Coordinates of C-alpha atoms in Angstrom, one line a residue:
X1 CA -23.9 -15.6 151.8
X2 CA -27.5 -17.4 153.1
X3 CA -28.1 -13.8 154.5
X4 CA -28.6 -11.9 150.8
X5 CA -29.6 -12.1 147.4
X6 CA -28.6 -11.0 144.0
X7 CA -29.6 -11.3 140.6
X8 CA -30.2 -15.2 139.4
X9 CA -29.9 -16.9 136.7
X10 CA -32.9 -15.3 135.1
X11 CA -30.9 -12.3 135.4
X12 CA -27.6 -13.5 134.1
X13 CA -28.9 -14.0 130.5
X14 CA -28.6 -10.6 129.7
X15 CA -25.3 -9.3 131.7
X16 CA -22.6 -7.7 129.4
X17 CA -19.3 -6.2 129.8
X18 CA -19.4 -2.6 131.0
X19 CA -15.7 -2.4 132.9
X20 CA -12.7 -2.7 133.0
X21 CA -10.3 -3.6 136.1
X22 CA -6.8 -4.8 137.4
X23 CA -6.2 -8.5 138.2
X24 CA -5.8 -8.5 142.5
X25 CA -3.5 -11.2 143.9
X26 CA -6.2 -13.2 144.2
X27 CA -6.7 -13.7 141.0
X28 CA -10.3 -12.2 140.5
X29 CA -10.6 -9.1 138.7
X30 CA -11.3 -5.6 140.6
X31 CA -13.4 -3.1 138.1
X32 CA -12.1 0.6 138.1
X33 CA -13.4 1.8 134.8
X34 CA -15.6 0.4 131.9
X35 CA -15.4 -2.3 129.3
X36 CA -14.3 -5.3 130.6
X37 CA -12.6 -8.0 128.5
X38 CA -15.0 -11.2 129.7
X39 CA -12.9 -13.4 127.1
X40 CA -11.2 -16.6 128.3
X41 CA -9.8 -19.6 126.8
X42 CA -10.7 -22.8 127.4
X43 CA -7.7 -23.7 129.4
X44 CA -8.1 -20.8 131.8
X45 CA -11.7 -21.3 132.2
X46 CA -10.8 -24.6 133.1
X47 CA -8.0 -23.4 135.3
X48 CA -10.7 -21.3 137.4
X49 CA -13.2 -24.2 137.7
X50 CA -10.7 -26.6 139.0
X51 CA -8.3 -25.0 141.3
X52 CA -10.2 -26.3 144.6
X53 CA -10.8 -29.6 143.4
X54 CA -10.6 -32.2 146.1
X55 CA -11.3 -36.3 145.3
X56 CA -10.9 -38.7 148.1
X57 CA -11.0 -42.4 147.4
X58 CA -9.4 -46.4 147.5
X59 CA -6.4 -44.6 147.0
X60 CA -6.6 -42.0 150.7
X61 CA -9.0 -44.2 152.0
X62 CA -8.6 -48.4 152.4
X63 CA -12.0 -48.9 153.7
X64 CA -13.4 -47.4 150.5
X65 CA -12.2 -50.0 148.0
X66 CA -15.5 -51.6 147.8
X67 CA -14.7 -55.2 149.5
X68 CA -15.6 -54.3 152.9
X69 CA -18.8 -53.1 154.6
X70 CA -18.3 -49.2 153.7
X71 CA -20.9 -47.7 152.3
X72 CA -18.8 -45.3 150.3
X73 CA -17.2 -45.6 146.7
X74 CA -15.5 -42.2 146.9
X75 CA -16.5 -38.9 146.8
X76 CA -15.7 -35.3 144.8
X77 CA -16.0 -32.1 146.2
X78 CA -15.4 -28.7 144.5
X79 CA -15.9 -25.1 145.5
X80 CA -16.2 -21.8 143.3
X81 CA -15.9 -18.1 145.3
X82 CA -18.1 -15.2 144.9
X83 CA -16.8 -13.4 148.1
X84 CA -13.5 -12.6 148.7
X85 CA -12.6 -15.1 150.8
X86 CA -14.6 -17.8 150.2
X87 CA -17.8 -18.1 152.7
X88 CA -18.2 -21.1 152.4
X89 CA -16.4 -24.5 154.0
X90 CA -16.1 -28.4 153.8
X91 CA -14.3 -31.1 155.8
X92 CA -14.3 -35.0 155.4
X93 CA -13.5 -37.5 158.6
X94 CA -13.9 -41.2 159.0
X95 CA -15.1 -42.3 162.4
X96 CA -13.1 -44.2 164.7
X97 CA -15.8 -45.9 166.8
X98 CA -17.7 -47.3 164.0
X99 CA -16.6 -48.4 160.2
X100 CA -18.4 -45.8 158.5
X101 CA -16.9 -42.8 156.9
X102 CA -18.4 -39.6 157.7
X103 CA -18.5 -37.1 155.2
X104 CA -18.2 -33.5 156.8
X105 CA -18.8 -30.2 154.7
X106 CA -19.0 -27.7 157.2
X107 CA -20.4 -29.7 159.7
X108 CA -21.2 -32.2 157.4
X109 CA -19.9 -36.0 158.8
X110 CA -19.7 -34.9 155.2
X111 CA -20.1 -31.6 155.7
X112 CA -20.6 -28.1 154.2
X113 CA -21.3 -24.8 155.5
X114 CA -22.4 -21.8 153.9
X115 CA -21.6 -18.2 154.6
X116 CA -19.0 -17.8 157.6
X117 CA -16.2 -15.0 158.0
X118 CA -12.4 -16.2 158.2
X119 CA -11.2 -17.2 160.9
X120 CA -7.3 -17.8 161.9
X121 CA -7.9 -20.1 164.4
X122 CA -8.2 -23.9 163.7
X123 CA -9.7 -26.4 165.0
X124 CA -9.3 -30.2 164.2
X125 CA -11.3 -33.2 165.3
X126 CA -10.6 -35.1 168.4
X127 CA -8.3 -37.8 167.7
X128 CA -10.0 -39.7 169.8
X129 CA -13.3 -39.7 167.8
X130 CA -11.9 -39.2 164.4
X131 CA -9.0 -40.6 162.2
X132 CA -8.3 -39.3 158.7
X133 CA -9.4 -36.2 158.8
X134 CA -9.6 -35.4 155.2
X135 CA -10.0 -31.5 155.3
X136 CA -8.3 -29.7 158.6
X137 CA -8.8 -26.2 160.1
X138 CA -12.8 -25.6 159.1
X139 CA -14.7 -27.2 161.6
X140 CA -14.3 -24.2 164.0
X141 CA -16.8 -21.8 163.0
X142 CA -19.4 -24.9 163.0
X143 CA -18.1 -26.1 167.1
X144 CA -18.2 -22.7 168.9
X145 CA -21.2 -21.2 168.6
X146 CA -22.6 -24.5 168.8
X147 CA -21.7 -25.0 171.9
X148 CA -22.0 -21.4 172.8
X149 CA -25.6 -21.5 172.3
X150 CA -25.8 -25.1 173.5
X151 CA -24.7 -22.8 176.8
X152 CA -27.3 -20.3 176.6
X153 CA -30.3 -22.8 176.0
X154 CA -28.9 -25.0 179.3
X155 CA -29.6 -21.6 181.1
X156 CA -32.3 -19.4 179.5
X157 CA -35.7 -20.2 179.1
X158 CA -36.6 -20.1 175.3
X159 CA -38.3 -16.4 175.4
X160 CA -35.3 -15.3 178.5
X161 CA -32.0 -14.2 177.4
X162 CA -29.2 -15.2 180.4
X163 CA -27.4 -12.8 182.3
X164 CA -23.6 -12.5 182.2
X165 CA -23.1 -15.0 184.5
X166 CA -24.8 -17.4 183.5
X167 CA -23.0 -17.6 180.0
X168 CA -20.0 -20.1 181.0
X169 CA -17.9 -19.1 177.9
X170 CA -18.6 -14.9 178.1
X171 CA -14.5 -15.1 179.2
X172 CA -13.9 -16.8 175.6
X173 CA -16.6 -13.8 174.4
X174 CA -13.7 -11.3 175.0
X175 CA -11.6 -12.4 171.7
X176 CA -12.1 -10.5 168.8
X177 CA -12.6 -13.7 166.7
X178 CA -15.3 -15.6 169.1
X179 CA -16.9 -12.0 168.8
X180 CA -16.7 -12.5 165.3
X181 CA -17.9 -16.0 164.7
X182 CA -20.9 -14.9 167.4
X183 CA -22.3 -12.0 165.3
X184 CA -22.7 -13.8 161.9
X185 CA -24.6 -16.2 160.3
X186 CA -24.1 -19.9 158.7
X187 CA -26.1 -23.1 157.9
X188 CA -24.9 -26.3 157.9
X189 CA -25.8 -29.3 156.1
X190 CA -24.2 -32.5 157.8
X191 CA -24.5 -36.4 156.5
X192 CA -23.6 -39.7 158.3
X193 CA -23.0 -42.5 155.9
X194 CA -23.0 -46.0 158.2
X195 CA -23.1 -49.4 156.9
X196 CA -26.5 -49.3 155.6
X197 CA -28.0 -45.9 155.6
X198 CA -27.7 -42.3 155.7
X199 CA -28.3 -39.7 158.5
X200 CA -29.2 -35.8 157.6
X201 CA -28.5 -33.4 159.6
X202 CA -29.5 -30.1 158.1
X203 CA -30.0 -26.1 159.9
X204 CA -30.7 -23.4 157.4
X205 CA -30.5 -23.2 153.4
X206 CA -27.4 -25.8 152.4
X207 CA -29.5 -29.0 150.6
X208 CA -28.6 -32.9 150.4
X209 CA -30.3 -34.6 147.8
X210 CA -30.0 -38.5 146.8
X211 CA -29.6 -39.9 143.3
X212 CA -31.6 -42.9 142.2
X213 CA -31.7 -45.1 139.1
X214 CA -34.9 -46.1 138.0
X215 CA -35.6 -49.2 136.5
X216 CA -36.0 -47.9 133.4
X217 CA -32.6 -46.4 133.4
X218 CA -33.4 -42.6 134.1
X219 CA -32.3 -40.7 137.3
X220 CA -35.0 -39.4 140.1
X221 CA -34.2 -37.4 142.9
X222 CA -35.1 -37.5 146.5
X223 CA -34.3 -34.8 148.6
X224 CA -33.0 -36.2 152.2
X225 CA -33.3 -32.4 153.7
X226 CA -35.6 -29.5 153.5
X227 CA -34.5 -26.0 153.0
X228 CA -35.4 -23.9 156.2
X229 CA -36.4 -20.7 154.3
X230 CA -39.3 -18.9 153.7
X231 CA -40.1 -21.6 150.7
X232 CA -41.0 -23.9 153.3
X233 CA -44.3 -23.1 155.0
X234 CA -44.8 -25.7 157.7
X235 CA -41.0 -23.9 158.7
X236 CA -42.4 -20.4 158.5
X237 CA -45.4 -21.8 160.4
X238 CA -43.3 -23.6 163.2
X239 CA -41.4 -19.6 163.4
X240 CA -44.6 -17.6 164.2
X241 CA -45.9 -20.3 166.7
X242 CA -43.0 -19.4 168.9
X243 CA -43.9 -15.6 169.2
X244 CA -47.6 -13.6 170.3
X245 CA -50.4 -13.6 167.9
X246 CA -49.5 -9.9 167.7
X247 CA -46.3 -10.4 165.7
X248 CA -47.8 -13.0 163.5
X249 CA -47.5 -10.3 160.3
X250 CA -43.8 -9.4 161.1
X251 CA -42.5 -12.3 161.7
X252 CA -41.3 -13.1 158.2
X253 CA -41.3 -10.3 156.2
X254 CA -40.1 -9.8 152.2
X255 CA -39.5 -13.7 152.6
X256 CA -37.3 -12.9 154.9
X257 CA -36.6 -13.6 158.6
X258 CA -37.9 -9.7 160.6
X259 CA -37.3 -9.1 156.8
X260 CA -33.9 -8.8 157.2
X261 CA -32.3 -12.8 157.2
X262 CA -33.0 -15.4 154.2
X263 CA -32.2 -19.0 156.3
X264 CA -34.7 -19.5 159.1
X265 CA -32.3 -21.7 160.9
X266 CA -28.3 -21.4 161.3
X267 CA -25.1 -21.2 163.6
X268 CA -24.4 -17.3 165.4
X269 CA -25.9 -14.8 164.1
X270 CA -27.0 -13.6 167.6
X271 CA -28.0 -10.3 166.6
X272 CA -31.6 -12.7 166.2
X273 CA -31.0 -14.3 169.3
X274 CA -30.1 -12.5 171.9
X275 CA -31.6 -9.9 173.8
X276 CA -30.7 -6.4 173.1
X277 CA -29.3 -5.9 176.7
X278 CA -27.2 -8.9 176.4
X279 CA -25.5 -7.8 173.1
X280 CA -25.0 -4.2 174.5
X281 CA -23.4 -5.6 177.4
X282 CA -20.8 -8.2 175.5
X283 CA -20.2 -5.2 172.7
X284 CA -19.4 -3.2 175.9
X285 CA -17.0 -5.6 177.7
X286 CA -14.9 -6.0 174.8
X287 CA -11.2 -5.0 175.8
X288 CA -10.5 -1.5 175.1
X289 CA -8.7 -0.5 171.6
X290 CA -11.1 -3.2 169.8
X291 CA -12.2 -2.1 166.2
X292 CA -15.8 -3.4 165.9
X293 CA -15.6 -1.7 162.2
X294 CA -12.4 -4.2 161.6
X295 CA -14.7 -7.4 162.9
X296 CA -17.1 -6.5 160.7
X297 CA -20.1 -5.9 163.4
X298 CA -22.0 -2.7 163.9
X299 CA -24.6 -2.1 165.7
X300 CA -27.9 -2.5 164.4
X301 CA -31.4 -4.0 165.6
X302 CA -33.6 -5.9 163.8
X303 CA -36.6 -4.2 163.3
X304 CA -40.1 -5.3 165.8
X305 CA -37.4 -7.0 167.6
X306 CA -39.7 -7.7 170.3
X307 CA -39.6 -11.3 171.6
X308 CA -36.0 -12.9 171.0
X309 CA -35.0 -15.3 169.6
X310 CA -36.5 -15.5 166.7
X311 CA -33.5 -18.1 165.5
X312 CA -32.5 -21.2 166.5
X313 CA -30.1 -23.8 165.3
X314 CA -31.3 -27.1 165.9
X315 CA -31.1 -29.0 162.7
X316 CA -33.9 -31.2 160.8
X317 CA -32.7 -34.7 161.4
X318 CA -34.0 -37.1 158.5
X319 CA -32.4 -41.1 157.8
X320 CA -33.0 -43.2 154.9
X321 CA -32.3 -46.6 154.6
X322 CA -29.8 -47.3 151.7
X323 CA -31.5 -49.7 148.4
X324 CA -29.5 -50.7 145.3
X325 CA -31.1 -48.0 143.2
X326 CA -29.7 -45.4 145.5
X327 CA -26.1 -44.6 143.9
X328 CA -24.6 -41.0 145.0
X329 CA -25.5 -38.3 147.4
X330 CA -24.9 -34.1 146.5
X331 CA -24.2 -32.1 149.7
X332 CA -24.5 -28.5 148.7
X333 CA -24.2 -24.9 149.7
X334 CA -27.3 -22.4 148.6
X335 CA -24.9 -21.0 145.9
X336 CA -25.5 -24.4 144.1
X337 CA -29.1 -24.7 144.8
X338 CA -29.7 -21.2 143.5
X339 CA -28.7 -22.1 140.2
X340 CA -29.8 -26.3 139.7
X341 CA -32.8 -27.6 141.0
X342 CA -32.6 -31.0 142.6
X343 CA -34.0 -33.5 139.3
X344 CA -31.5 -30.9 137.1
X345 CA -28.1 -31.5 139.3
X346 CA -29.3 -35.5 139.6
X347 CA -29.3 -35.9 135.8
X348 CA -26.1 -34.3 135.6
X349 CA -24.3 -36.3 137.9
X350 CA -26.2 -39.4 136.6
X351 CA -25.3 -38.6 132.9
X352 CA -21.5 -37.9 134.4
X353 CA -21.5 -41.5 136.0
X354 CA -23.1 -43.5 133.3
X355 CA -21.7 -41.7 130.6
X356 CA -25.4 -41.6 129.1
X357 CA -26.8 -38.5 127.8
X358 CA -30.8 -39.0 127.9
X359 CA -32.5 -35.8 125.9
X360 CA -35.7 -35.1 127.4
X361 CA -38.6 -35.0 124.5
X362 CA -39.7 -31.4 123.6
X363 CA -41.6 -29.5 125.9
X364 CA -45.7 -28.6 125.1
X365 CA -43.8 -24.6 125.4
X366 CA -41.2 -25.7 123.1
X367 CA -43.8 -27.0 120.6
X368 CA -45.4 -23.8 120.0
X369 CA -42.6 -22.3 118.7
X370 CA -41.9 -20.7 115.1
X371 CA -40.0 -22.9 112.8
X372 CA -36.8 -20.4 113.2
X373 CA -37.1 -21.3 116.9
X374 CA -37.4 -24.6 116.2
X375 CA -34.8 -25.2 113.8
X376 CA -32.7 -23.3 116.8
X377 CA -33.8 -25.2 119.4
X378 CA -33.0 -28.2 116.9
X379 CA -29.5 -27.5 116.4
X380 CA -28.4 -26.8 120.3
X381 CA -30.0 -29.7 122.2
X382 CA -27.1 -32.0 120.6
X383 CA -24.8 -29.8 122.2
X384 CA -26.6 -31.3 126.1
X385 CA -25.2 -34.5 124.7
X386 CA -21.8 -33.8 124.6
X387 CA -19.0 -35.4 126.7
X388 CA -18.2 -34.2 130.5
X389 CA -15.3 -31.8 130.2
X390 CA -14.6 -32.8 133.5
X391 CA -13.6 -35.9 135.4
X392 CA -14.2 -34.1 138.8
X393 CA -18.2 -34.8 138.8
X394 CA -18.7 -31.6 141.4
X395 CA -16.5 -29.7 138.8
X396 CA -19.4 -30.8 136.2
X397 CA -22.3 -29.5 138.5
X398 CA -20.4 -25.9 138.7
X399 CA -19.7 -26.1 135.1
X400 CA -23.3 -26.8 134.3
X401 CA -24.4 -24.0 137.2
X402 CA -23.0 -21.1 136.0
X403 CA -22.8 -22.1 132.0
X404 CA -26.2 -23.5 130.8
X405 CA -28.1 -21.3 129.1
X406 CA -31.7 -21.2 127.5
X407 CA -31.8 -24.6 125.9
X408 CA -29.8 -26.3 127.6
X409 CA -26.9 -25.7 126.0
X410 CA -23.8 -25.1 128.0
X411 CA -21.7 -22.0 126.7
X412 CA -18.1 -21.1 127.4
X413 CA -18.8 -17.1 126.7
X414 CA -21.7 -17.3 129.4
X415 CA -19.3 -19.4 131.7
X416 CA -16.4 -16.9 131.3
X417 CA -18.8 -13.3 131.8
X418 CA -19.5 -15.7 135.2
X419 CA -16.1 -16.3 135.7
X420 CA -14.7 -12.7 134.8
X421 CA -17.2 -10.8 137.1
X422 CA -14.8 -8.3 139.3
X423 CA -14.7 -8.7 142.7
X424 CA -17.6 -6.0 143.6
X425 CA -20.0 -7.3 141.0
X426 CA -19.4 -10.9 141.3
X427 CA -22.1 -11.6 144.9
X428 CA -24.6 -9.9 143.0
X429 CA -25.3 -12.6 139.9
X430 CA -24.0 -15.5 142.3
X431 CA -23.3 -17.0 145.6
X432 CA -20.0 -18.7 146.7
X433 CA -21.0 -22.7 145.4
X434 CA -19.7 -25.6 147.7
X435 CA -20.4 -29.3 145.8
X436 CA -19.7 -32.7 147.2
X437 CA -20.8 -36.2 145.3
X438 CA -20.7 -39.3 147.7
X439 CA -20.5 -42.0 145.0
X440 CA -22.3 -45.4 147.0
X441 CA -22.0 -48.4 146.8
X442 CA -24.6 -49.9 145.7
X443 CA -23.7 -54.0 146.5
X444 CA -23.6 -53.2 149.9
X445 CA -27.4 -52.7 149.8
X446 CA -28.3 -55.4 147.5
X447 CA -29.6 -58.9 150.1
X448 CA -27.0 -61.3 151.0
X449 CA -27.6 -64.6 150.5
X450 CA -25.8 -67.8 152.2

């Protein structure tokens, strides 16, 4: 989840097999004792990668068959779990009031969210906004405490938490599940695709990034959001304005929100937000016989929590006006960000579409190596070259995550230790990865002549 860390990819390199375990019903692999058996065949690496595979084109979608005034080609959109469930969400819808698709990974008009606890309730769009609603029953954990702390802000002043009745939902407060959703964290990354641009809509740590072909054939990157972490200083900046000059040094912490929370931004998580009486009093109210232990909440306080809130959830709102070059947009969840940087998941997808493999000319490190090196270096760049395994292109951008190693070179027995990792080691070298690819079309953009 956006709320811890583990081990990356500089960590990964040297992980080995040291248990053993039983498969759950799951699928993923519980460790009890030592030596585990990391081997997999091709086929069921390939079964792992693909299972939550979702492509959405001409074929689910009219508007998107390239003669009309949609913006969109089609789009691809893949997930890969580290927590049991899956943290993350994605949802798709096309707009009634206007032509344009709108792309929703949770949140997203596309959409995608990171880090949020199961919920059986659903909640779909409102017919009367939405048709096609290509992926049901996620938006709810992005709505409610949306408009939950849409609530609090119409009745608080920002450094005054409201009373109890001034909280026009604190009757909904009483489920278990609202409870839930309240206490923990997400970030949301949300795009509007229209006729001829693209809207951002981005709270916390999830990225979207726009792919763009050169003139001279090779792919740049340009990122239409900006990560709300402790990497972005004008963000940690805006944070310790809002609070006395006296908190300035505990602010941010450890990179880390009162040194506790990665995203700056994101949905819930009102533990940052609220004031202590407030959550006292809502914990307190809950109906007798409730199992806090069961919803996952306990009670615990920030430390120098002093001056809530110290999060908010208003997203970074960015547009950019669409231009020939521009041909495909990657919503993703941290987990994907963790392990590709933004020019690194571009070329992949660019290679994917084209079907070009450009190898980039050796490196001033790479040239002071020892002819052993060399000659090694020499025989696995080909191997960058190769074909996509996948048609899926988000499939290709997990592939490519978890499976690249040193040179560049993309190995199936550093693919399957990733893919083999039980259950209770498997958050620690990675995060739950949510990928979407909005292929565009690029005509649309191109000027019209009489």
């Amino acid at each position: 989840s956006s709320s811890s860390s583990g081990p990356r990819r500089s960590d990964q390199r040297g992980l080995a097999g040291e248990e053993t375990g039983n498969w759950s019903q799951s699928k993923r692999l519980r460790s009890t004792r030592r030596d585990i058996d990391f081997m997999l065949s091709a086929v069921q690496i390939n079964g792992f990668l693909r299972s939550n595979e979702q492509t959405i084109d001409s074929v689910s979608v009219p508007e998107f068959d390239g003669r009309g005034l949609c913006a969109i080609q089609k789009f691809e959109s893949n997930q890969l779990a580290a927590n049991t469930p899956n943290e993350d969400r994605r949802s798709a819808a096309t707009c009634l009031r206007r032509p344009s698709p709108c792309i929703h990974l949770p949140f997203r008009l596309l959409t995608v969210l990171a880090s949020w606890p199961t919920a059986s309730t659903t909640l779909n769009f409102p017919k009367s906004t939405y048709h096609r609603i290509h992926e049901k029953g996620s938006v709810l954990p992005c709505l409610y405490p949306w408009y939950l702390q849409s609530n609090l802000s119409a009745t608080s002043s920002p450094n005054e938490s409201p009373t109890l009745g001034q909280v026009p939902l604190y009757n909904d407060l009483m489920k278990s599940t609202a409870i839930q959703v309240a206490f923990s964290v997400c970030t949301a990354c949300v795009a509007h695709v229209s006729t001829d641009r693209i809207h951002v809509a981005n709270s916390g740590d999830s990225r979207a990034v726009l792919g763009v072909l050169e003139e001279d054939g090779s792919w740049s990157a340009l990122p239409l959001s900006l990560d709300h972490n402790t990497q972005n200083q004008a963000e940690v900046e805006r944070i310790k304005a809002q609070h006395p000059p006296s908190e300035r040094a505990m602010v941010v912490t450890d990179d880390r929100l009162l040194g506790v929370l990665m995203p700056l931004r994101g949905f819930g998580d009102v533990r940052f937000k609220w004031s202590l009486e407030l959550q006292q009093s809502i914990l307190a109210g809950l109906e007798s016989g409730v199992d806090l232990d069961s919803l996952n909440l306990y009670q615990y306080t920030p430390p120098n929590y002093l001056t809530p809130p110290y999060l908010d959830v208003a997203p970074e709102v960015t547009h950019h006006k669409l231009r020939p070059q521009d041909r495909f947009l990657i919503l993703g969840t941290d987990g994907l960000w963790d392990e590709l940087g933004n020019k690194e998941a571009v070329r992949l997808v660019g290679e994917h579409l084209s079907g070009i493999h450009l190898q980039a000319p050796v490196s001033p490190s790479e040239r002071q190596m020892k002819l052993g090196q060399m000659h090694k270096l020499l025989l696995e760049r080909p191997t960058r070259a190769s074909p996509a395994l996948d048609a899926n292109v988000a499939t290709h951008l997990i592939r490519n995550a978890l499976g690249t190693g040193e040179y560049g070179e993309l190995g199936q027995q550093r693919l399957a230790t990733m893919l083999t990792l039980p259950e209770d080691l498997a958050r620690l070298y990675r995060d739950d990865i949510t990928a979407t690819v909005v292929y565009l079309n690029s005509d649309l953009a191109r000027p019209q002549h009489c």
